[in-house]
CSV table of C-alpha atoms and ligand atoms in Angstrom, one decimal:
chain,number,residue,atom,x,y,z
A,1,MET,CA,-32.6,-10.2,11.7
A,2,HIS,CA,-31.0,-13.5,11.0
A,3,GLU,CA,-29.9,-15.1,14.2
A,4,ALA,CA,-26.2,-15.3,13.1
A,5,PHE,CA,-26.3,-11.5,12.8
A,6,ALA,CA,-28.2,-11.0,16.0
A,7,SER,CA,-25.8,-13.1,18.2
A,8,ALA,CA,-23.2,-10.9,19.8
A,9,LYS,CA,-20.2,-13.0,18.8
A,10,SER,CA,-21.2,-13.5,15.2
A,11,LEU,CA,-21.7,-11.7,11.9
A,12,ILE,CA,-21.6,-7.9,11.6
A,13,GLY,CA,-24.0,-6.3,9.1
A,14,LEU,CA,-22.9,-3.8,6.5
A,15,ARG,CA,-24.8,-1.0,8.1
A,16,GLU,CA,-23.2,-1.7,11.4
A,17,ALA,CA,-19.7,-1.9,9.7
A,18,LEU,CA,-20.2,1.5,8.1
A,19,GLN,CA,-21.2,3.1,11.4
A,20,MET,CA,-18.4,1.5,13.4
A,21,ASP,CA,-16.1,4.2,15.0
A,22,GLY,CA,-12.5,4.2,14.2
A,23,ARG,CA,-11.2,2.8,17.5
A,24,GLU,CA,-13.5,-0.2,17.2
A,25,ALA,CA,-12.7,-0.8,13.6
A,26,VAL,CA,-9.0,-0.8,14.4
A,27,GLN,CA,-9.5,-3.8,16.7
A,28,TYR,CA,-10.9,-5.8,13.9
A,29,GLU,CA,-8.1,-4.7,11.6
A,30,VAL,CA,-5.5,-5.7,14.1
A,31,ARG,CA,-7.1,-9.1,14.6
A,32,HIS,CA,-7.9,-10.0,11.0
A,33,LEU,CA,-5.6,-8.0,8.7
A,34,ASN,CA,-2.0,-6.8,8.7
A,35,PRO,CA,-1.5,-4.5,11.7
A,36,ARG,CA,1.9,-3.3,10.4
A,37,VAL,CA,0.2,-1.4,7.6
A,38,LEU,CA,-1.9,0.4,10.2
A,39,LYS,CA,1.2,1.4,12.1
A,40,LEU,CA,2.6,2.8,9.0
A,41,TRP,CA,-0.4,5.0,8.3
A,42,GLU,CA,-0.4,6.1,11.9
A,43,PHE,CA,3.2,7.1,11.5
A,44,ALA,CA,2.4,9.0,8.3
A,45,GLY,CA,-0.2,11.0,10.1
A,46,LEU,CA,-3.1,9.1,8.6
A,47,GLY,CA,-4.3,7.0,11.6
A,48,GLU,CA,-8.0,7.9,11.3
A,49,SER,CA,-10.4,6.1,9.0
A,50,GLN,CA,-11.0,7.9,5.7
A,51,VAL,CA,-14.7,8.1,5.3
A,52,ARG,CA,-15.5,10.4,2.4
A,53,ALA,CA,-13.8,11.3,-0.9
A,54,SER,CA,-14.5,13.6,-3.8
A,55,GLY,CA,-12.2,14.7,-6.6
A,56,PRO,CA,-8.8,15.4,-5.1
A,57,PHE,CA,-10.0,15.4,-1.5
A,58,ILE,CA,-10.4,12.8,1.3
A,59,TRP,CA,-12.1,13.5,4.6
A,60,ASP,CA,-11.3,11.4,7.7
A,61,GLU,CA,-13.7,10.5,10.5
A,62,LYS,CA,-12.8,13.6,12.4
A,63,GLY,CA,-13.8,15.8,9.4
A,64,LYS,CA,-10.2,16.7,8.5
A,65,ARG,CA,-9.9,17.3,4.7
A,66,ARG,CA,-6.7,16.4,2.8
A,67,ALA,CA,-5.7,16.7,-0.8
A,68,ASP,CA,-4.5,13.4,-2.3
A,69,PHE,CA,-1.1,13.6,-3.9
A,70,PHE,CA,-0.4,9.8,-3.4
A,71,GLY,CA,-3.5,8.7,-5.4
A,72,TYR,CA,-3.2,5.1,-4.1
A,73,ALA,CA,0.2,4.7,-5.8
A,74,GLY,CA,-0.8,6.4,-9.0
A,75,SER,CA,-4.2,4.8,-9.4
A,76,LEU,CA,-6.5,7.8,-9.1
A,77,ASN,CA,-5.9,9.7,-12.4
A,78,PHE,CA,-9.6,10.9,-12.3
A,79,GLY,CA,-9.6,11.7,-8.6
A,80,HIS,CA,-12.0,10.1,-6.2
A,81,ASN,CA,-15.5,9.1,-7.2
A,82,HIS,CA,-15.5,11.0,-10.5
A,83,PRO,CA,-19.2,11.8,-11.3
A,84,ARG,CA,-18.9,10.5,-14.9
A,85,LEU,CA,-17.5,7.1,-13.6
A,86,GLN,CA,-20.2,6.9,-10.9
A,87,ALA,CA,-22.8,7.6,-13.7
A,88,ALA,CA,-21.3,4.8,-15.8
A,89,LEU,CA,-21.9,2.4,-12.9
A,90,ASN,CA,-25.5,3.6,-12.6
A,91,GLN,CA,-26.0,3.1,-16.3
A,92,VAL,CA,-25.2,-0.6,-16.0
A,93,SER,CA,-26.7,-1.2,-12.5
A,94,GLU,CA,-29.4,-3.5,-13.9
A,95,ALA,CA,-27.3,-5.3,-16.5
A,96,PRO,CA,-26.0,-8.8,-15.6
A,97,ASN,CA,-22.4,-8.2,-14.5
A,98,LEU,CA,-21.3,-11.7,-15.4
A,99,SER,CA,-23.2,-13.5,-18.1
A,100,GLU,CA,-22.9,-15.8,-21.0
A,101,GLY,CA,-23.1,-14.6,-24.6
A,102,PRO,CA,-21.5,-11.6,-26.3
A,103,ASN,CA,-19.6,-9.2,-24.2
A,104,VAL,CA,-20.2,-5.9,-25.9
A,105,LEU,CA,-18.6,-3.6,-23.4
A,106,ALA,CA,-15.4,-5.5,-23.2
A,107,ALA,CA,-15.2,-5.5,-27.0
A,108,VAL,CA,-15.9,-1.8,-27.2
A,109,LEU,CA,-13.3,-1.1,-24.4
A,110,ALA,CA,-10.7,-3.1,-26.4
A,111,HIS,CA,-11.6,-1.1,-29.5
A,112,ASN,CA,-11.3,2.2,-27.8
A,113,ILE,CA,-7.9,1.4,-26.1
A,114,SER,CA,-6.5,0.2,-29.5
A,115,LYS,CA,-7.4,3.7,-30.9
A,116,LEU,CA,-5.6,5.5,-28.2
A,117,ALA,CA,-2.6,3.2,-27.9
A,118,PRO,CA,0.3,3.2,-30.4
A,119,GLY,CA,0.5,0.7,-33.3
A,120,GLU,CA,-2.0,-2.0,-34.0
A,121,LEU,CA,-2.6,-3.5,-30.5
A,122,THR,CA,-6.1,-4.6,-31.3
A,123,ARG,CA,-6.4,-7.8,-29.2
A,124,ALA,CA,-7.1,-7.6,-25.5
A,125,TYR,CA,-7.2,-9.7,-22.5
A,126,PHE,CA,-8.9,-8.2,-19.4
A,127,GLY,CA,-8.0,-9.1,-15.9
A,128,ASN,CA,-8.5,-7.7,-12.4
A,129,SER,CA,-5.0,-6.6,-11.3
A,130,GLY,CA,-1.8,-5.4,-12.8
A,131,THR,CA,0.0,-8.6,-11.6
A,132,GLU,CA,-2.4,-10.7,-13.6
A,133,ALA,CA,-1.7,-8.7,-16.7
A,134,VAL,CA,2.0,-9.3,-16.1
A,135,ASP,CA,1.5,-13.0,-15.7
A,136,ALA,CA,-0.6,-13.0,-18.9
A,137,ALA,CA,2.3,-11.3,-20.8
A,138,ILE,CA,4.8,-13.9,-19.5
A,139,LYS,CA,2.6,-16.7,-20.6
A,140,MET,CA,1.9,-15.2,-23.9
A,141,ALA,CA,5.6,-14.5,-24.7
A,142,ARG,CA,6.5,-18.1,-23.8
A,143,ALA,CA,3.6,-19.4,-25.9
A,144,VAL,CA,4.6,-17.3,-28.9
A,145,THR,CA,8.3,-17.9,-28.8
A,146,GLY,CA,8.6,-21.3,-27.2
A,147,ARG,CA,11.5,-19.8,-25.1
A,148,PRO,CA,11.7,-19.8,-21.3
A,149,GLY,CA,13.6,-16.6,-20.5
A,150,ILE,CA,12.2,-13.3,-19.3
A,151,VAL,CA,14.4,-10.3,-18.9
A,152,SER,CA,13.4,-7.3,-16.8
A,153,CYS,CA,15.2,-4.3,-15.3
A,154,GLN,CA,17.1,-3.6,-12.1
A,155,GLY,CA,14.8,-1.8,-9.7
A,156,ALA,CA,11.6,-3.0,-11.5
A,157,PHE,CA,8.3,-3.6,-9.8
A,158,HIS,CA,5.8,-5.7,-11.7
A,159,GLY,CA,3.6,-7.2,-9.0
A,160,ARG,CA,3.3,-9.9,-6.4
A,161,SER,CA,2.1,-13.2,-8.1
A,162,ILE,CA,4.8,-15.8,-8.6
A,163,GLY,CA,5.2,-14.8,-12.2
A,164,ALA,CA,5.3,-11.1,-11.6
A,165,LEU,CA,7.5,-11.5,-8.6
A,166,SER,CA,10.0,-13.4,-10.8
A,167,VAL,CA,10.5,-10.3,-12.9
A,168,THR,CA,10.4,-7.9,-9.9
A,169,ASP,CA,13.9,-6.8,-8.6
A,170,ARG,CA,13.5,-6.9,-4.9
A,171,ALA,CA,15.6,-9.5,-3.1
A,172,ASP,CA,13.9,-9.3,0.3
A,173,HIS,CA,10.4,-9.6,-1.2
A,174,ARG,CA,11.5,-12.7,-3.3
A,175,GLN,CA,13.6,-14.6,-0.8
A,176,ALA,CA,10.9,-16.6,0.9
A,177,PHE,CA,9.4,-17.8,-2.4
A,178,GLU,CA,12.5,-19.0,-4.2
A,179,PRO,CA,12.9,-20.7,-6.6
A,180,LEU,CA,10.8,-18.4,-8.8
A,181,LEU,CA,10.4,-18.8,-12.6
A,182,PRO,CA,13.5,-20.3,-14.1
A,183,GLY,CA,15.1,-18.1,-16.8
A,184,SER,CA,14.2,-14.7,-15.4
A,185,ARG,CA,17.0,-12.2,-14.9
A,186,VAL,CA,17.6,-8.5,-14.7
A,187,VAL,CA,19.6,-5.9,-16.7
A,188,PRO,CA,20.4,-2.3,-15.8
A,189,LEU,CA,17.7,0.1,-17.1
A,190,GLY,CA,19.2,2.3,-19.8
A,191,ASP,CA,22.1,0.0,-20.8
A,192,ALA,CA,21.5,-1.2,-24.3
A,193,ALA,CA,24.8,-3.1,-24.5
A,194,ARG,CA,23.8,-5.2,-21.4
A,195,LEU,CA,20.4,-5.8,-22.9
A,196,GLU,CA,22.0,-7.0,-26.2
A,197,GLU,CA,24.2,-9.4,-24.2
A,198,ALA,CA,21.1,-10.8,-22.4
A,199,LEU,CA,19.1,-11.3,-25.6
A,200,ALA,CA,21.9,-12.5,-27.9
A,201,ALA,CA,21.5,-16.2,-27.0
A,202,GLU,CA,18.0,-16.1,-28.5
A,203,ASP,CA,16.5,-17.9,-25.5
A,204,VAL,CA,14.5,-14.9,-24.1
A,205,ALA,CA,10.8,-14.8,-24.6
A,206,ALA,CA,10.2,-11.2,-23.5
A,207,PHE,CA,11.9,-8.1,-22.3
A,208,LEU,CA,9.5,-6.5,-19.8
A,209,VAL,CA,10.1,-2.9,-18.9
A,210,GLU,CA,8.4,0.1,-17.3
A,211,PRO,CA,8.8,3.1,-19.7
A,212,LEU,CA,9.2,5.2,-16.6
A,213,GLN,CA,10.1,3.1,-13.5
A,214,GLY,CA,7.7,3.9,-10.6
A,215,GLU,CA,8.5,2.0,-7.5
A,216,ALA,CA,12.2,2.2,-8.2
A,217,GLY,CA,12.0,5.9,-7.5
A,218,MET,CA,10.4,7.6,-10.6
A,219,ILE,CA,13.3,6.9,-13.0
A,220,VAL,CA,13.0,8.1,-16.6
A,221,PRO,CA,15.2,5.9,-18.9
A,222,PRO,CA,17.8,7.8,-21.0
A,223,ASP,CA,16.6,9.2,-24.4
A,224,GLY,CA,16.7,6.6,-27.1
A,225,TYR,CA,16.8,3.6,-24.8
A,226,LEU,CA,13.3,2.3,-25.5
A,227,ASN,CA,14.0,2.7,-29.3
A,228,GLU,CA,17.2,0.6,-28.9
A,229,ALA,CA,15.3,-2.0,-26.9
A,230,ARG,CA,12.7,-2.1,-29.6
A,231,ALA,CA,15.4,-2.8,-32.3
A,232,LEU,CA,17.2,-5.4,-30.1
A,233,CYS,CA,14.0,-7.3,-29.4
A,234,SER,CA,13.0,-7.4,-33.1
A,235,ARG,CA,16.5,-8.5,-34.0
A,236,PHE,CA,16.6,-11.4,-31.5
A,237,GLY,CA,13.0,-12.5,-31.7
A,238,THR,CA,12.1,-11.4,-28.2
A,239,LEU,CA,8.7,-9.8,-27.4
A,240,LEU,CA,8.9,-6.2,-26.1
A,241,VAL,CA,6.5,-5.8,-23.3
A,242,PHE,CA,5.8,-2.3,-21.8
A,243,ASP,CA,4.4,-2.4,-18.3
A,244,GLU,CA,2.3,0.8,-18.3
A,245,ILE,CA,0.2,-0.2,-15.4
A,246,GLN,CA,1.4,2.8,-13.4
A,247,THR,CA,2.5,5.1,-16.3
A,248,GLY,CA,-0.6,4.6,-18.5
A,249,MET,CA,-4.0,6.3,-18.7
A,250,GLY,CA,-2.5,9.7,-19.3
A,251,ARG,CA,-0.3,9.8,-16.1
A,252,THR,CA,2.8,11.1,-17.9
A,253,GLY,CA,1.0,13.4,-20.3
A,254,LYS,CA,0.4,10.9,-23.1
A,255,PHE,CA,-2.0,8.0,-23.1
A,256,VAL,CA,0.9,5.7,-22.5
A,257,ALA,CA,4.4,6.8,-21.7
A,258,CYS,CA,6.1,4.9,-24.6
A,259,GLN,CA,4.4,7.5,-26.9
A,260,HIS,CA,6.9,10.1,-25.7
A,261,ASP,CA,9.5,8.0,-27.6
A,262,GLY,CA,7.3,6.8,-30.5
A,263,VAL,CA,8.0,3.2,-29.7
A,264,VAL,CA,5.4,0.5,-30.2
A,265,PRO,CA,5.7,-2.7,-28.0
A,266,ASP,CA,4.4,-6.2,-28.8
A,267,CYS,CA,2.4,-6.2,-25.6
A,268,LEU,CA,1.1,-3.3,-23.6
A,269,LEU,CA,0.0,-3.7,-20.0
A,270,LEU,CA,-2.5,-1.4,-18.3
A,271,GLY,CA,-4.1,-1.5,-14.9
A,272,LYS,CA,-4.5,0.8,-11.8
A,273,ALA,CA,-6.3,4.0,-13.2
A,274,MET,CA,-8.0,2.0,-15.9
A,275,GLY,CA,-10.6,1.0,-13.2
A,276,GLY,CA,-11.1,4.7,-12.3
A,277,GLY,CA,-10.3,3.9,-8.6
A,278,LEU,CA,-13.6,2.2,-8.5
A,279,MET,CA,-13.3,-1.3,-10.1
A,280,PRO,CA,-10.5,-3.7,-10.4
A,281,LEU,CA,-9.5,-3.7,-14.1
A,282,SER,CA,-6.3,-4.5,-16.0
A,283,ALA,CA,-5.5,-5.3,-19.6
A,284,LEU,CA,-2.9,-6.9,-21.9
A,285,LEU,CA,-3.1,-5.5,-25.4
A,286,THR,CA,-1.3,-7.2,-28.3
A,287,THR,CA,-1.4,-7.5,-32.1
A,288,ASP,CA,-3.7,-9.9,-33.9
A,289,GLU,CA,-0.7,-11.8,-35.2
A,290,LEU,CA,0.8,-12.5,-31.8
A,291,TRP,CA,-2.5,-13.2,-30.3
A,292,ARG,CA,-3.1,-15.9,-32.9
A,293,LYS,CA,0.3,-17.4,-32.4
A,294,ALA,CA,-0.2,-17.5,-28.6
A,295,ARG,CA,-3.5,-19.3,-28.9
A,296,GLY,CA,-2.2,-21.8,-31.4
A,297,GLU,CA,-4.8,-24.0,-33.1
A,298,GLU,CA,-6.7,-24.7,-29.9
A,299,THR,CA,-9.8,-22.5,-30.4
A,300,ALA,CA,-11.4,-23.7,-27.2
A,301,SER,CA,-8.4,-22.8,-24.9
A,302,PRO,CA,-7.6,-19.1,-24.8
A,303,PHE,CA,-4.2,-18.6,-23.2
A,304,HIS,CA,-5.5,-16.7,-20.2
A,305,THR,CA,-8.9,-16.0,-18.5
A,306,ALA,CA,-10.2,-14.9,-15.2
A,307,THR,CA,-13.8,-15.2,-13.9
A,308,TYR,CA,-14.3,-11.5,-13.4
A,309,GLY,CA,-12.0,-10.5,-16.4
A,310,GLY,CA,-14.1,-8.2,-18.6
A,311,ASN,CA,-17.1,-8.0,-16.3
A,312,VAL,CA,-19.7,-5.4,-17.3
A,313,ARG,CA,-19.2,-2.9,-14.5
A,314,ALA,CA,-15.5,-2.8,-14.8
A,315,CYS,CA,-15.7,-2.4,-18.6
A,316,ALA,CA,-18.3,0.4,-18.2
A,317,ILE,CA,-15.9,2.2,-16.0
A,318,GLY,CA,-13.1,1.6,-18.4
A,319,ILE,CA,-15.0,3.1,-21.3
A,320,ALA,CA,-16.2,6.1,-19.3
A,321,GLY,CA,-12.6,6.6,-18.1
A,322,LEU,CA,-11.3,6.8,-21.6
A,323,GLU,CA,-14.1,9.2,-22.5
A,324,THR,CA,-13.2,11.4,-19.5
A,325,LEU,CA,-9.5,11.3,-20.4
A,326,VAL,CA,-10.2,12.7,-23.9
A,327,GLU,CA,-13.2,15.0,-23.2
A,328,GLU,CA,-11.6,16.6,-20.1
A,329,ASP,CA,-8.3,16.9,-21.9
A,330,LEU,CA,-6.6,15.2,-19.0
A,331,MET,CA,-3.4,14.2,-20.8
A,332,ALA,CA,-2.6,17.8,-21.8
A,333,ARG,CA,-3.5,18.9,-18.2
A,334,ALA,CA,-1.1,16.2,-16.8
A,335,GLU,CA,1.7,17.5,-19.0
A,336,ALA,CA,1.2,21.1,-18.2
A,337,SER,CA,0.7,20.5,-14.4
A,338,GLY,CA,3.8,18.2,-14.4
A,339,ASP,CA,5.9,20.8,-16.1
A,340,TYR,CA,4.8,23.4,-13.5
A,341,LEU,CA,5.5,21.0,-10.6
A,342,LEU,CA,8.9,19.9,-11.9
A,343,GLU,CA,10.0,23.5,-12.5
A,344,ARG,CA,8.9,24.7,-9.0
A,345,LEU,CA,10.4,21.6,-7.4
A,346,ARG,CA,13.7,22.2,-9.1
A,347,GLN,CA,13.7,25.8,-7.7
A,348,LEU,CA,13.1,24.3,-4.3
A,349,GLN,CA,16.1,22.0,-4.8
A,350,SER,CA,18.3,25.0,-5.3
A,351,ARG,CA,17.4,26.2,-1.8
A,352,HIS,CA,17.2,22.9,0.0
A,353,PRO,CA,20.4,20.9,-0.4
A,354,VAL,CA,18.7,17.9,1.3
A,355,ILE,CA,16.9,17.4,-2.1
A,356,SER,CA,19.3,15.3,-4.2
A,357,ALA,CA,17.1,14.9,-7.3
A,358,VAL,CA,13.8,15.9,-8.9
A,359,ARG,CA,12.6,13.5,-11.6
A,360,GLY,CA,9.6,12.5,-13.6
A,361,ARG,CA,7.3,13.2,-16.4
A,362,GLY,CA,3.7,14.6,-16.4
A,363,LEU,CA,2.2,13.9,-13.0
A,364,MET,CA,4.5,11.0,-12.1
A,365,ILE,CA,7.1,12.8,-10.0
A,366,GLY,CA,9.7,11.8,-7.5
A,367,VAL,CA,11.7,14.0,-5.2
A,368,GLU,CA,14.7,12.2,-3.8
A,369,PHE,CA,16.4,13.2,-0.5
A,370,ALA,CA,19.8,12.7,0.9
A,371,PRO,CA,18.8,12.9,4.5
A,372,PRO,CA,21.0,13.6,7.5
A,373,GLU,CA,22.3,10.5,9.3
A,374,ILE,CA,20.4,10.1,12.5
A,375,ALA,CA,20.2,6.4,12.6
A,376,SER,CA,22.6,5.6,15.3
A,377,GLY,CA,21.0,7.8,18.0
A,378,LEU,CA,17.5,6.6,17.2
A,379,ALA,CA,18.5,3.0,16.9
A,380,GLY,CA,20.2,3.1,20.3
A,381,LEU,CA,17.1,4.7,21.8
A,382,ALA,CA,14.8,2.0,20.4
A,383,ASN,CA,17.1,-0.9,21.1
A,384,SER,CA,16.0,-2.0,17.7
A,385,SER,CA,16.9,-4.7,15.2
A,386,PRO,CA,19.3,-4.2,12.2
A,387,SER,CA,16.5,-3.9,9.8
A,388,ALA,CA,14.8,-1.3,12.0
A,389,ARG,CA,18.2,0.6,12.1
A,390,ALA,CA,18.2,0.5,8.3
A,391,ASP,CA,14.7,1.9,8.2
A,392,ALA,CA,15.6,4.6,10.7
A,393,ARG,CA,18.0,6.1,8.1
A,394,GLN,CA,15.0,6.5,5.9
A,395,LEU,CA,12.9,8.3,8.5
A,396,PHE,CA,13.5,11.7,7.0
A,397,VAL,CA,11.0,11.2,4.2
A,398,GLY,CA,8.6,9.5,6.7
A,399,LEU,CA,8.7,12.6,8.9
A,400,LEU,CA,8.2,14.8,5.8
A,401,ILE,CA,5.1,12.8,4.8
A,402,ARG,CA,3.8,13.0,8.4
A,403,ARG,CA,4.3,16.8,8.5
A,404,LEU,CA,2.6,17.3,5.2
A,405,ALA,CA,-0.4,15.2,6.3
A,406,ARG,CA,-0.7,16.7,9.8
A,407,GLU,CA,0.1,20.4,9.2
A,408,HIS,CA,-0.7,21.0,5.5
A,409,GLY,CA,-3.6,18.7,4.7
A,410,LEU,CA,-1.7,16.7,2.0
A,411,ILE,CA,-1.4,12.9,1.4
A,412,THR,CA,1.9,11.8,-0.1
A,413,GLY,CA,4.0,8.6,0.0
A,414,ILE,CA,7.3,7.0,-0.7
A,415,THR,CA,8.3,4.8,-3.6
A,416,LEU,CA,8.4,1.1,-2.6
A,417,HIS,CA,11.9,0.3,-3.7
A,418,ASN,CA,13.5,3.6,-2.7
A,419,PRO,CA,12.0,5.0,0.5
A,420,ASN,CA,14.1,8.2,0.1
A,421,VAL,CA,11.9,9.2,-2.7
A,422,LEU,CA,8.7,11.3,-2.0
A,423,ARG,CA,6.2,10.5,-4.8
A,424,LEU,CA,3.7,13.0,-6.2
A,425,GLN,CA,1.0,11.4,-8.3
A,426,PRO,CA,-2.1,13.6,-7.9
A,427,PRO,CA,-5.2,13.3,-10.1
A,428,LEU,CA,-4.6,14.5,-13.6
A,429,ASN,CA,-7.2,17.3,-13.1
A,430,MET,CA,-5.6,18.6,-9.9
A,431,ASP,CA,-6.3,22.4,-9.4
A,432,GLN,CA,-3.4,24.7,-9.9
A,433,ASP,CA,-4.0,26.2,-6.4
A,434,LEU,CA,-3.4,22.7,-4.9
A,435,LEU,CA,-0.3,22.2,-6.9
A,436,THR,CA,1.0,25.5,-5.6
A,437,HIS,CA,-0.1,24.6,-2.1
A,438,CYS,CA,1.8,21.3,-2.4
A,439,VAL,CA,5.1,23.0,-3.3
A,440,ASP,CA,4.8,25.7,-0.7
A,441,SER,CA,4.0,23.1,1.9
A,442,LEU,CA,7.0,21.1,1.0
A,443,ASP,CA,9.1,24.2,1.2
A,444,GLN,CA,7.8,25.0,4.7
A,445,SER,CA,8.1,21.4,5.9
A,446,LEU,CA,11.7,21.2,4.7
A,447,GLU,CA,12.5,24.4,6.6
A,448,TYR,CA,10.9,22.8,9.6
A,449,LEU,CA,12.8,19.6,9.1
A,450,ALA,CA,16.1,21.5,8.8
A,451,ARG,CA,15.7,21.7,12.5
A,452,PHE,CA,15.6,17.9,12.3
A,453,ARG,CA,16.5,17.2,15.9
A,454,GLU,CA,13.5,19.0,17.2
A,455,ALA,CA,11.2,17.4,14.7
A,456,THR,CA,12.6,14.0,15.7
A,457,LEU,CA,12.1,14.7,19.3
A,458,GLU,CA,8.5,15.9,18.8
A,459,ALA,CA,7.7,12.7,16.9
A,460,LEU,CA,9.7,10.4,19.2
A,461,PRO,CA,6.8,8.4,20.7
A,462,ASP,CA,5.6,7.5,17.2
A,463,ILE,CA,9.1,6.8,16.0
A,464,LEU,CA,9.8,4.4,18.8
A,465,ARG,CA,6.6,2.6,18.3
A,466,PHE,CA,7.4,2.4,14.6
A,467,LEU,CA,10.9,1.1,15.1
A,468,GLN,CA,9.7,-1.6,17.3
A,469,THR,CA,6.9,-2.8,15.1
A,470,GLY,CA,6.9,-1.4,11.6
A,471,SER,CA,8.9,-1.0,8.4
A,472,LEU,CA,8.8,2.0,6.1
A,473,THR,CA,9.4,-0.2,3.1
A,474,GLY,CA,6.6,-2.6,4.0
A,475,ALA,CA,4.0,-0.1,2.9
A,476,TYR,CA,2.1,-2.5,0.7
A,477,GLU,CA,2.6,-5.7,2.6
B,501,PLP,N1,3.4,-3.1,-12.6
B,501,PLP,C1,3.6,-1.9,-12.1
B,501,PLP,C2,4.5,-1.0,-12.9
B,501,PLP,C3,3.1,-1.4,-11.0
B,501,PLP,O1,3.3,-0.2,-10.5
B,501,PLP,C4,2.2,-2.3,-10.3
B,501,PLP,C5,1.6,-1.9,-9.0
B,501,PLP,O2,2.0,-1.0,-8.3
B,501,PLP,C6,1.9,-3.6,-10.8
B,501,PLP,C7,2.6,-3.9,-11.9
B,501,PLP,C8,1.1,-4.5,-10.0
B,501,PLP,O3,-0.3,-4.1,-10.1
B,501,PLP,P1,-1.3,-4.7,-9.1
B,501,PLP,O4,-1.0,-4.1,-7.7
B,501,PLP,O5,-2.7,-4.2,-9.6
B,501,PLP,O6,-1.3,-6.1,-9.1
């Protein structure tokens, strides 16, 4: 063994890391990563390391199995470690992952996406994260139009880079980084008149919108809005960009959600499930005409690249993912399972007045709660800060998530910008039995939480620790 590995204070080998028990691992995480995230998982009943995963299930280090309805914020459309995707990785295990010369797999992936996507979106840029694809779209729209402005929607989440944050509507996440991109502003989702006002000066390069807002709380825009947005963008020379990073890859029952409305954007963004939960992979798709305009005459300077963009392993997964989507009929399954869940959840709403709304499409579903006000009592107990008091008001959904994880073997989560929304985004091939189990468990947990005082008292030690250190809304920080 190399002496750096052998010395007690120094490097830890992979084998040793994989064998580390949970308690020891936590020490490293607290020292080197963000311990607040750990607190959050602990509060959500997921304090143990997750060590094995297959299909819809994850097993923790104590052998407890849970069904994953969170899906890493809607990234696991194929479930965990899908055999076809694993096989795709094996098929290219000896190929150079990064190399000079033609990139066949990236080209084939672009070809296949353009066949499933609407319109003639035949040109692709591949990146490693959703936020990169958003940045690419902002750059492209500015290059094509020569205009500075970018309009996005209230409640939108588009990512964390400076560009993507500039079009994300979350004041407390933006504050420390201001000033962000000049010319970026938001309009209310679903209000065509306000969009028209924003575009009328003809200084807006792009209107960037999620065809179903995820982190805002699973919000479906009103019928016809995307069509109106299309018409307005065409009229004022603004590029229409659909961020389908969360809604794409079959999640809502179509390949991309804009196909429900029959609207074709100028740029389409994909990410998350494109990499099958195994490889980082995102894409911007656009037309040949716009791509040529964005590049200008400079053949040697493409408008956007990244070292690992289009790497062979990621593209192999991308191709195999599209095959899986089609051959396993996952889009139709998502639609049918989504209809079932939405119907059953609406029945639940009629019996549990604490549910204020059930929304979504396909397997992108939000259940919003109007929880009882318990903040003042808890806040007093914890002697906590004003932000902790605000979080305390949102504890109802936190307790629900905790109950579902601990008593019913289910992993769920909240939406980032609305922590009163429980999100359900299981794999598109989730078994009917598990869908039923999820609704029944929710029913039982809500009955339990109706006796909220007892539930609160039972969880009090965790709640106090959480109030002193954590934040429900800091889930991804
Ligand atoms: N856009 C949308 C709609 C998203 O939901 C996300 C991530 O949640 C992003 C962009 C950013 O993607 P990433 O986290 O891969 O950068």
